[in-house]
PDB file of C-alpha atoms and ligand atoms in Angstrom:
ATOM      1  CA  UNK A   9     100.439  76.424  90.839  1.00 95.00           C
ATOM      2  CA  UNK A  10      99.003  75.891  87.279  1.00 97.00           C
ATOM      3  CA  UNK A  11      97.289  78.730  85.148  1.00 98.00           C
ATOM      4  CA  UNK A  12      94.898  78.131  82.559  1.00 98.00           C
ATOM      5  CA  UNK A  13      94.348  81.294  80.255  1.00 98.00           C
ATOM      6  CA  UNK A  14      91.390  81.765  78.666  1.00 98.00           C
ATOM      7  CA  UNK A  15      90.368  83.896  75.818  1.00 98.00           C
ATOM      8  CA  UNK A  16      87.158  86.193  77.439  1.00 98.00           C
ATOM      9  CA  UNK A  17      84.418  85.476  80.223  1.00 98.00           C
ATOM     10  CA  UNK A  18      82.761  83.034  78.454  1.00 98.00           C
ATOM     11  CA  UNK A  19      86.177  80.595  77.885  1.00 98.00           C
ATOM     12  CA  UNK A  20      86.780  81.320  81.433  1.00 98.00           C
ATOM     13  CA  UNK A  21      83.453  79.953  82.824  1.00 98.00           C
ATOM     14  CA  UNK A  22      83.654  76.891  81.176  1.00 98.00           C
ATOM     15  CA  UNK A  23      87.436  75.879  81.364  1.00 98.00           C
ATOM     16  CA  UNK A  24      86.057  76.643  85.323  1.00 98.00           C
ATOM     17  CA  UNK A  25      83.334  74.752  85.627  1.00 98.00           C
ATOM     18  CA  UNK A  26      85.576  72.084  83.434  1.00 98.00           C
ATOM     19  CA  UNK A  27      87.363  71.613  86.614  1.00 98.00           C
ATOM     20  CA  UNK A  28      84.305  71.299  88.823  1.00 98.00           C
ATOM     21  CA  UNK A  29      82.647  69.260  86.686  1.00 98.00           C
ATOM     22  CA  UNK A  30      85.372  66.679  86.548  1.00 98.00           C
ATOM     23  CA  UNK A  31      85.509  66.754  90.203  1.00 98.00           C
ATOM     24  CA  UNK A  32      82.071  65.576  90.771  1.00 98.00           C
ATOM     25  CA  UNK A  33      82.271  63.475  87.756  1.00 97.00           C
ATOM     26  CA  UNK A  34      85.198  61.452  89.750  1.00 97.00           C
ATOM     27  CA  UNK A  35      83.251  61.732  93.104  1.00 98.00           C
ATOM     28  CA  UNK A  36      79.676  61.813  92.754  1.00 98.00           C
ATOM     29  CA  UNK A  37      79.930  62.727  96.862  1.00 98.00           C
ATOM     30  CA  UNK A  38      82.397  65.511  96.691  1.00 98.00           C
ATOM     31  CA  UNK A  39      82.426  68.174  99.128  1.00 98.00           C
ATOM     32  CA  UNK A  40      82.753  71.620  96.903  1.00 98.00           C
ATOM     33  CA  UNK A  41      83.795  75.223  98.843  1.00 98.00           C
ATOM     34  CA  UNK A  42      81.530  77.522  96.763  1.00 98.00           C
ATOM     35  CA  UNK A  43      81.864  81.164  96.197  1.00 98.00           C
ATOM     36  CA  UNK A  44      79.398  84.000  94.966  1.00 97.00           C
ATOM     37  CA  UNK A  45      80.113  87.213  92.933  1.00 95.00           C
ATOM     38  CA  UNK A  46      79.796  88.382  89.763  1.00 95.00           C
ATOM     39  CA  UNK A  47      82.943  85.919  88.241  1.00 98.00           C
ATOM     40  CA  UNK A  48      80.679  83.251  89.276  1.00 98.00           C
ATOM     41  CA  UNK A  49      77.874  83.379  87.429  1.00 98.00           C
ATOM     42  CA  UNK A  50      78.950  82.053  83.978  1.00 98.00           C
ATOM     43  CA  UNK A  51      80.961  79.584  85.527  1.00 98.00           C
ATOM     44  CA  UNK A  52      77.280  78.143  87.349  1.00 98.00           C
ATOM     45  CA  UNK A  53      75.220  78.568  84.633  1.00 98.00           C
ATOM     46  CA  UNK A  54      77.509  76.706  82.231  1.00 98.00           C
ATOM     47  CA  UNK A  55      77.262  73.963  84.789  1.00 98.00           C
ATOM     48  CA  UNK A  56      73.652  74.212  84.999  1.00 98.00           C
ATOM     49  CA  UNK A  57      73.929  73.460  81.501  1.00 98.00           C
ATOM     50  CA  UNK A  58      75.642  70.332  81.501  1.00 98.00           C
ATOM     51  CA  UNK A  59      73.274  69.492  84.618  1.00 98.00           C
ATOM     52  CA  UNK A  60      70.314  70.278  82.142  1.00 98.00           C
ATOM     53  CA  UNK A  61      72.307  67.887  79.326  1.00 98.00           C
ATOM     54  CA  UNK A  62      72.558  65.087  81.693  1.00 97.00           C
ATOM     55  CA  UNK A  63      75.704  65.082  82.281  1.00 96.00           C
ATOM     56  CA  UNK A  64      76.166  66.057  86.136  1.00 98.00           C
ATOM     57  CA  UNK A  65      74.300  64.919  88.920  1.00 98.00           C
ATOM     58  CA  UNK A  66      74.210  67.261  92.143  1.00 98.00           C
ATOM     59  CA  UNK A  67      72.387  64.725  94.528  1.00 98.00           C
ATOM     60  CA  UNK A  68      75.082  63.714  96.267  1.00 98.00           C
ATOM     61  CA  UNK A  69      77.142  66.718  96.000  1.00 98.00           C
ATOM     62  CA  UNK A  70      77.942  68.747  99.445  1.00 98.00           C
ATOM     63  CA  UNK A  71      78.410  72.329  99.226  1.00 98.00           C
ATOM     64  CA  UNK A  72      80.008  74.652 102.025  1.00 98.00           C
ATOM     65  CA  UNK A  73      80.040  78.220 100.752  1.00 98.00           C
ATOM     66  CA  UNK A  74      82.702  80.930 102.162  1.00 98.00           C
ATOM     67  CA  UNK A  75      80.803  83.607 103.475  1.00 97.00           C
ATOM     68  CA  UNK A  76      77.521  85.307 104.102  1.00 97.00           C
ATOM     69  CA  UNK A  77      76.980  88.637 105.413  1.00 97.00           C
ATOM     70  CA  UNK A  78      76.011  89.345 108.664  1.00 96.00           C
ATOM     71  CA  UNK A  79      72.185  90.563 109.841  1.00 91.00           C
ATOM     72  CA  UNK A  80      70.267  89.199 106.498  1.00 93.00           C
ATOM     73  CA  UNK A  81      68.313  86.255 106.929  1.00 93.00           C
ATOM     74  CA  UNK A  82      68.880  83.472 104.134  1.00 93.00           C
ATOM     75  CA  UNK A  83      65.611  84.731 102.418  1.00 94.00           C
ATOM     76  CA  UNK A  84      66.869  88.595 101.700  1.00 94.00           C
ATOM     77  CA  UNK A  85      67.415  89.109  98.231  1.00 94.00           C
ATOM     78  CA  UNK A  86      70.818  90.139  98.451  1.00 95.00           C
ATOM     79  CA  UNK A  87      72.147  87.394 100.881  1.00 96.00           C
ATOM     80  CA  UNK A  88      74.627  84.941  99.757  1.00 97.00           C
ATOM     81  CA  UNK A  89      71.972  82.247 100.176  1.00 98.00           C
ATOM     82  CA  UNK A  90      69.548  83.948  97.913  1.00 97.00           C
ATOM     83  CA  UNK A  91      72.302  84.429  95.526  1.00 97.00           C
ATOM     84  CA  UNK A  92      73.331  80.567  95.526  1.00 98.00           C
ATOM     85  CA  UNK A  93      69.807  79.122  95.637  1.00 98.00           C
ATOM     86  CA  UNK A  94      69.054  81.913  92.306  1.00 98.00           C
ATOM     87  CA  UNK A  95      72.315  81.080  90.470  1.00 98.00           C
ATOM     88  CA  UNK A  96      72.902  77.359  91.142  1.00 98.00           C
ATOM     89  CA  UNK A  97      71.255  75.098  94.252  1.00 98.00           C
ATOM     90  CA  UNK A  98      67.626  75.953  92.254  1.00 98.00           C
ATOM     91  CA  UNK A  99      68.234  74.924  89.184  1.00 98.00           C
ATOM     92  CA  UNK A 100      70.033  71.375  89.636  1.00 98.00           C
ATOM     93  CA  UNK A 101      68.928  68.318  91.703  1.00 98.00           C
ATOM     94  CA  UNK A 102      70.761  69.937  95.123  1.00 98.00           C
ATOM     95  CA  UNK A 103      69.555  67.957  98.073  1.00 98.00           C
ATOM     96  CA  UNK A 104      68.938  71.301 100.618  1.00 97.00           C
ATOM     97  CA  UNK A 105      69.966  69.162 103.546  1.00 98.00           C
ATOM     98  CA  UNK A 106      73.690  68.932 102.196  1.00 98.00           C
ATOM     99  CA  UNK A 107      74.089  73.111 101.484  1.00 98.00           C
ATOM    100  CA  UNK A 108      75.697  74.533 104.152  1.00 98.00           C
ATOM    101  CA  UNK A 109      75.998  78.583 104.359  1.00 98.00           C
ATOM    102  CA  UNK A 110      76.800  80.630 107.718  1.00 97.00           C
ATOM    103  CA  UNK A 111      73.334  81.753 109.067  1.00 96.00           C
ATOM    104  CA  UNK A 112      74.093  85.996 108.898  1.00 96.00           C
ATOM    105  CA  UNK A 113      71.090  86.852 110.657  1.00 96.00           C
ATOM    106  CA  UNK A 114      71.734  84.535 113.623  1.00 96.00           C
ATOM    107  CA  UNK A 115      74.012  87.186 116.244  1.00 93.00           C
ATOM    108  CA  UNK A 116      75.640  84.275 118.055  1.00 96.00           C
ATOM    109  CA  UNK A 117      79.385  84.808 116.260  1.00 95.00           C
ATOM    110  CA  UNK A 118      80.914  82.476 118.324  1.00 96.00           C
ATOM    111  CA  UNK A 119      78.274  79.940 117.880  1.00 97.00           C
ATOM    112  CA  UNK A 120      77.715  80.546 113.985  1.00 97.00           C
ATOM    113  CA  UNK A 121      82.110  79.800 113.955  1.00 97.00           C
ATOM    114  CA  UNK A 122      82.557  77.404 115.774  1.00 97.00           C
ATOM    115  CA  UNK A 123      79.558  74.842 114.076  1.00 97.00           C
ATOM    116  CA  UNK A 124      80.444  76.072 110.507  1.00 97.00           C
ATOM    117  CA  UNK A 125      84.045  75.040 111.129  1.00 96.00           C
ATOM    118  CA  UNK A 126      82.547  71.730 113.173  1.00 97.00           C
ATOM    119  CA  UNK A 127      80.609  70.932 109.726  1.00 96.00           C
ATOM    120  CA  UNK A 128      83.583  71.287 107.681  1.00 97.00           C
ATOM    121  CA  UNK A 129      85.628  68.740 110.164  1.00 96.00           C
ATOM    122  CA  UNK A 130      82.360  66.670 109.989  1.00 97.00           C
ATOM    123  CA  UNK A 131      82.420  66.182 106.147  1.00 97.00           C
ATOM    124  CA  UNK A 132      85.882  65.602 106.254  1.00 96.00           C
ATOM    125  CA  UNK A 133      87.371  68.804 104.724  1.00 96.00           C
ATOM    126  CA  UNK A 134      86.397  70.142 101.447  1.00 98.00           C
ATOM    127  CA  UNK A 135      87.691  68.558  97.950  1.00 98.00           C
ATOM    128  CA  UNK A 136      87.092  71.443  95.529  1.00 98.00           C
ATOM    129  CA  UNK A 137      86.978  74.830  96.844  1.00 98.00           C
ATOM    130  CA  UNK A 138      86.607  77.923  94.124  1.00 98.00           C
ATOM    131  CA  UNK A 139      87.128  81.102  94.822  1.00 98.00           C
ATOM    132  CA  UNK A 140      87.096  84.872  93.514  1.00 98.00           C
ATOM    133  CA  UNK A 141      88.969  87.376  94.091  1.00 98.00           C
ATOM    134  CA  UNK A 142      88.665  91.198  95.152  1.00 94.00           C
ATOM    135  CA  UNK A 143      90.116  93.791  93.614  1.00 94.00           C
ATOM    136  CA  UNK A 144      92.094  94.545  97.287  1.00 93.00           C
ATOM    137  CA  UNK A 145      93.049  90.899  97.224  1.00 96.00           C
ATOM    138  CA  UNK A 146      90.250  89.737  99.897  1.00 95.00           C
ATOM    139  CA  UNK A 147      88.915  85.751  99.227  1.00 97.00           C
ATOM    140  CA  UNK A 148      86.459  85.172 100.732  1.00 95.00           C
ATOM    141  CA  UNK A 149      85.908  88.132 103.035  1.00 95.00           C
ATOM    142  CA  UNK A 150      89.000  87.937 104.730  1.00 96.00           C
ATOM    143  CA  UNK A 151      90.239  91.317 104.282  1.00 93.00           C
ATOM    144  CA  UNK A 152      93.840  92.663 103.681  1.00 95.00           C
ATOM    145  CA  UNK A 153      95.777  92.559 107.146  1.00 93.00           C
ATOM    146  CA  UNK A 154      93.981  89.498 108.815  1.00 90.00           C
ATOM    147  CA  UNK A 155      95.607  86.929 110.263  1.00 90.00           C
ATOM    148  CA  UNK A 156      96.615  83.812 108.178  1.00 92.00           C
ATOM    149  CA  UNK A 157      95.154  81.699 110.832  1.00 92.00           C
ATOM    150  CA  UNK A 158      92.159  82.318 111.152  1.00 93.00           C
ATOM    151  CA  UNK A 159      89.463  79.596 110.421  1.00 95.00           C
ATOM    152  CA  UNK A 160      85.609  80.638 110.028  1.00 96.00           C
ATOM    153  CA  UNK A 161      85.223  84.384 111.999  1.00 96.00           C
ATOM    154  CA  UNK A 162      83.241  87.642 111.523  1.00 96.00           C
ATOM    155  CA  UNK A 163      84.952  90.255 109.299  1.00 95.00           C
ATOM    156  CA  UNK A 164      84.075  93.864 109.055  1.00 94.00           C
ATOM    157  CA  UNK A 165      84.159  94.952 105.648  1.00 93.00           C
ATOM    158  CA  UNK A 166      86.669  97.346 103.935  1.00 90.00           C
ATOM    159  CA  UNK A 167      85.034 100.681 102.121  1.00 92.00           C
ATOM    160  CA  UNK A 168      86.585  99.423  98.759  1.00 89.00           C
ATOM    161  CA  UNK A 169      84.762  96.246  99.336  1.00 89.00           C
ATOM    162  CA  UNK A 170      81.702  97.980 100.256  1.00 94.00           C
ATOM    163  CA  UNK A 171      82.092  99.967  97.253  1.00 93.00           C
ATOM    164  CA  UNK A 172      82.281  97.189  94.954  1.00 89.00           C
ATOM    165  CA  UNK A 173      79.312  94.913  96.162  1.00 89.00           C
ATOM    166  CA  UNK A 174      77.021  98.487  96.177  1.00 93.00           C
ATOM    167  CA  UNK A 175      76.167  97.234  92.857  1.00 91.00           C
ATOM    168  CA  UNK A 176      74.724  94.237  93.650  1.00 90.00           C
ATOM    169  CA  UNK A 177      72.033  96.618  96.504  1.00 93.00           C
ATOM    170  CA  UNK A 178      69.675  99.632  96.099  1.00 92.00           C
ATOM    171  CA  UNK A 179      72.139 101.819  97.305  1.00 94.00           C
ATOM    172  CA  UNK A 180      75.743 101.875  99.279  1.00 95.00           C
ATOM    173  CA  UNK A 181      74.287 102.642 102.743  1.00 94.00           C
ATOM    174  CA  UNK A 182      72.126  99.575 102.293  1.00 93.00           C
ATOM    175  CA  UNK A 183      75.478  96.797 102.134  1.00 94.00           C
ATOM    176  CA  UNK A 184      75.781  95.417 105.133  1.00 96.00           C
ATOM    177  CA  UNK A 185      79.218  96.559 107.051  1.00 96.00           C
ATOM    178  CA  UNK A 186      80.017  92.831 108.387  1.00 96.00           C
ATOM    179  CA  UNK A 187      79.999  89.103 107.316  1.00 96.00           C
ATOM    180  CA  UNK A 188      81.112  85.900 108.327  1.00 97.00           C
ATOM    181  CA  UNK A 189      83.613  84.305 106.545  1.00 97.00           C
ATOM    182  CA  UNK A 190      85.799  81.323 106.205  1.00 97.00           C
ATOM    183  CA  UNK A 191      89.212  81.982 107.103  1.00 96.00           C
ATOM    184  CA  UNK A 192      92.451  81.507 105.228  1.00 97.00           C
ATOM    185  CA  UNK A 193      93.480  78.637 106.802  1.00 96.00           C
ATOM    186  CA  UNK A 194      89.542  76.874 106.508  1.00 93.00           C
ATOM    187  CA  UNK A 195      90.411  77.948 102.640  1.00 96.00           C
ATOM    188  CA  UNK A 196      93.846  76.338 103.248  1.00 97.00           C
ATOM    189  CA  UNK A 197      92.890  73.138 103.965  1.00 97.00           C
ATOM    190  CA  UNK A 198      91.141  72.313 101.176  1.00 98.00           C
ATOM    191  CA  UNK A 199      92.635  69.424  98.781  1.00 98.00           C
ATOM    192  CA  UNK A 200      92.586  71.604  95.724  1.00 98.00           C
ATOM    193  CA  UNK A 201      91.729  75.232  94.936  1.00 98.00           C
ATOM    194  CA  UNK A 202      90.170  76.851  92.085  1.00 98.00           C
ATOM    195  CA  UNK A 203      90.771  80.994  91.999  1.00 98.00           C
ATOM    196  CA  UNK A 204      88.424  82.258  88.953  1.00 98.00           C
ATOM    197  CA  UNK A 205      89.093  85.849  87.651  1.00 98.00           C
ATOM    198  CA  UNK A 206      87.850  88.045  84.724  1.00 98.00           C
ATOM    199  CA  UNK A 207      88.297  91.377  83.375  1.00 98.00           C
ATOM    200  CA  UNK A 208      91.006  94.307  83.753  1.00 98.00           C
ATOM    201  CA  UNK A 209      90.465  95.139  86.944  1.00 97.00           C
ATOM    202  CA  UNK A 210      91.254  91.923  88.198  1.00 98.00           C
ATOM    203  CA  UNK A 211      94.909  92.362  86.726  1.00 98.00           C
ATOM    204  CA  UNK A 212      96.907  94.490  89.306  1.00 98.00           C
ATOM    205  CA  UNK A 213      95.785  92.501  91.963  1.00 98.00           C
ATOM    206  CA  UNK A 214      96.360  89.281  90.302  1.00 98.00           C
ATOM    207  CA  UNK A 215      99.928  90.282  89.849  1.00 98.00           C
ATOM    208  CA  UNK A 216     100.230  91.315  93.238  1.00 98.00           C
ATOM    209  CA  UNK A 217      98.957  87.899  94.630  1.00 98.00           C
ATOM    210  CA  UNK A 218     101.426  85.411  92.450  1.00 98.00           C
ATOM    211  CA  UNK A 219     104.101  87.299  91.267  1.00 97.00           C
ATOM    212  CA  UNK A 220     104.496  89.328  94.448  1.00 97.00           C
ATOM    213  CA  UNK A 221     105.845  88.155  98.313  1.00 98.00           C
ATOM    214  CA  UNK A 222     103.220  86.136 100.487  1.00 98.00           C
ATOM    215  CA  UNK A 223     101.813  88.512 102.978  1.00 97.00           C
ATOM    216  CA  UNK A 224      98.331  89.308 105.099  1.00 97.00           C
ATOM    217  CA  UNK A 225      98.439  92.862 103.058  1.00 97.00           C
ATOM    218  CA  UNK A 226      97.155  90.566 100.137  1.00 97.00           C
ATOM    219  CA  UNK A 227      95.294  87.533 101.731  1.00 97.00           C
ATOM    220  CA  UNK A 228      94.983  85.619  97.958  1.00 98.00           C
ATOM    221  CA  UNK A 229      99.078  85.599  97.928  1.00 98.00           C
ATOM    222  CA  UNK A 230      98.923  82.782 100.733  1.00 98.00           C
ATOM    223  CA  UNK A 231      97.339  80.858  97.707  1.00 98.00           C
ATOM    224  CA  UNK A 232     101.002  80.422  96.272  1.00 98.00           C
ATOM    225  CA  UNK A 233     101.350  77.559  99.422  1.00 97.00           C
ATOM    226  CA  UNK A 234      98.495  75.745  98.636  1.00 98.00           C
ATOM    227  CA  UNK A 235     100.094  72.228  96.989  1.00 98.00           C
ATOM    228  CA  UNK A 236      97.006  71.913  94.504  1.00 98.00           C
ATOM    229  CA  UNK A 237      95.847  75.213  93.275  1.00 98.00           C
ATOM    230  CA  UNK A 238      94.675  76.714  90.003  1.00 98.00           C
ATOM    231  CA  UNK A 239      94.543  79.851  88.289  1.00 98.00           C
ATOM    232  CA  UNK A 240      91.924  80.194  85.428  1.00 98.00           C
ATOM    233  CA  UNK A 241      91.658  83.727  84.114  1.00 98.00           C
ATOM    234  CA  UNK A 242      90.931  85.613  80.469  1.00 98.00           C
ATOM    235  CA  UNK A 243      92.801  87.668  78.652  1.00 98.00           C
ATOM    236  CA  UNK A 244      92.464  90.788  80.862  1.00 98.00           C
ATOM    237  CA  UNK A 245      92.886  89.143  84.198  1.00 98.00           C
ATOM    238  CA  UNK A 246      96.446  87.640  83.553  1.00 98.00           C
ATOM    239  CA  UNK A 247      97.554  90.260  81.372  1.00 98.00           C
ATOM    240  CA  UNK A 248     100.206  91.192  83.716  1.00 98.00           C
ATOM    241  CA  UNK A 249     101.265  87.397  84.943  1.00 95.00           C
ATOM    242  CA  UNK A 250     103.627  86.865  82.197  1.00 79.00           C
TER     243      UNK A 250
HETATM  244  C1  GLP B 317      82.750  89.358  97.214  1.00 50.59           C
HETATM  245  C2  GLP B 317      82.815  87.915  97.684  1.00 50.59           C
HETATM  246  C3  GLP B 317      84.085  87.239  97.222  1.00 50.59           C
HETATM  247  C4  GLP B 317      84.287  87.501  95.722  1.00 50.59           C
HETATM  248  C5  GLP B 317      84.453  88.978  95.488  1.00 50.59           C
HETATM  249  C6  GLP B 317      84.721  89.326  94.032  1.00 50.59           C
HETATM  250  O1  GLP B 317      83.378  90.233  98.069  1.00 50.59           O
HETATM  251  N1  GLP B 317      82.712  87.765  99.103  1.00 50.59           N
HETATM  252  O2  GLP B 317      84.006  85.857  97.489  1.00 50.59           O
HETATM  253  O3  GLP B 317      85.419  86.811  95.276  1.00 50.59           O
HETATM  254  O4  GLP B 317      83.243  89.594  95.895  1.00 50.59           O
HETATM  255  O5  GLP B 317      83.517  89.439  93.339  1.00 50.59           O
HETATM  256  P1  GLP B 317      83.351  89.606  91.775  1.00 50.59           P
HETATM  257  O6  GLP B 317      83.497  88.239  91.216  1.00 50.59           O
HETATM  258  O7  GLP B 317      81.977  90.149  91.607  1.00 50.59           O
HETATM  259  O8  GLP B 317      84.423  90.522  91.306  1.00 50.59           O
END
């Protein structure tokens, strides 16, 4: 596992997108695993940026993202398809046929599962996937006691996860209480692995997930397996991964 430290948010989002810039740089077709959260957004923009500069072209890129919660359509304002399209796929040359995103408001679990994780086989696994991290040590929104087996499967969501995506809605009672997710071992299989993280309360967890044993209680510590995985983090996240 490598770690790249960076000084604050800022350094973070660009040594990040960095990395997923050189990616589609050396495959203009690459399949990226894309994630959504607040750690994202600086690492999108500054790619946005260079997008804006000239110097990254999105129309062939492929993008599977890891989760979407369950019962909002792609249009509501607080789905992960909402947040992609407002953040990234709407501001660069994204071909809409080639972004792929579970379909939350369609009820058909099985269904929704079994064709995301067909798609994924289709393109032929996914080159670059980032992720975040929660503060309980979900990725994705595989949740702490899952199994590490699991490919693409609805999750119900923990009440400290809840608690920390409230922000993001009106109020608490408005988050929805499901999602489906990619699983750990979708996550697994992807050639390389980017985990982004940012700010103090990223640090106990952080700990926990690399310095700690690999176990479901902490589904980011499987990460310490994956053969090509990074770790780019400020100051604050990695202050106690000495
Ligand atoms: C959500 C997402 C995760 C993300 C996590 C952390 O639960 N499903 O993919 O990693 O939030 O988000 P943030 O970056 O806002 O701390």
């Amino acid at each position: 596992m490598k770690i790249i430290r960076a000084r604050d948010y800022r350094d973070m989002s660009r040594k990040a997108a960095n990395i997923v810039s050189a990616q589609i740089i050396m495959k203009p077709n690459a399949v990226l695993g894309l994630a959504t959260g607040g750690t994202m957004e600086g690492i999108y923009d500054q790619l946005v940026e260079w997008y804006g500069k000239g110097d990254l072209d999105f129309s062939e890129v492929t993008t599977v993202n890891l989760d979407e919660y369950r019962d909002l359509a792609g249009d509501h304002p607080q789905s992960y398809m909402t947040y992609m399209r407002v953040h990234l796929f709407d501001r660069v040359n994204m071909d809409p046929a080639r972004i792929h995103i579970p379909d939350g408001a369609d009820p058909d679990e099985a269904k929704v599962c079994r064709e995301y994780e067909e798609s994924i086989r289709r393109l032929g696994g996914i080159d670059l996937q980032l992720l975040g991290i929660g503060t309980d040590g979900h990725i994705g929104f595989n949740e702490p006691g899952g199994a590490f087996e699991m490919e693409t499967h609805s999750v119900e969501l923990t009440d400290s996860t809840i608690d920390a995506n409230a922000r993001f809605f009106a109020c608490r009672d408005d988050v929805p209480r499901r999602a489906y997710t990619m699983g750990i071992k979708s996550i697994m299989q992807a050639h390389k692995v980017l985990l982004a993280a940012s700010g103090k309360n990223k640090a106990e967890i952080l700990r926990r997930a690399f310095l700690g044993p690999v176990t479901p209680e902490v589904p980011a510590s499987i990460l310490q397996m994956h053969p090509d995985m990074t770790l780019v983090g400020d100051e604050e996240a990695l202050s106690l991964l000495e």
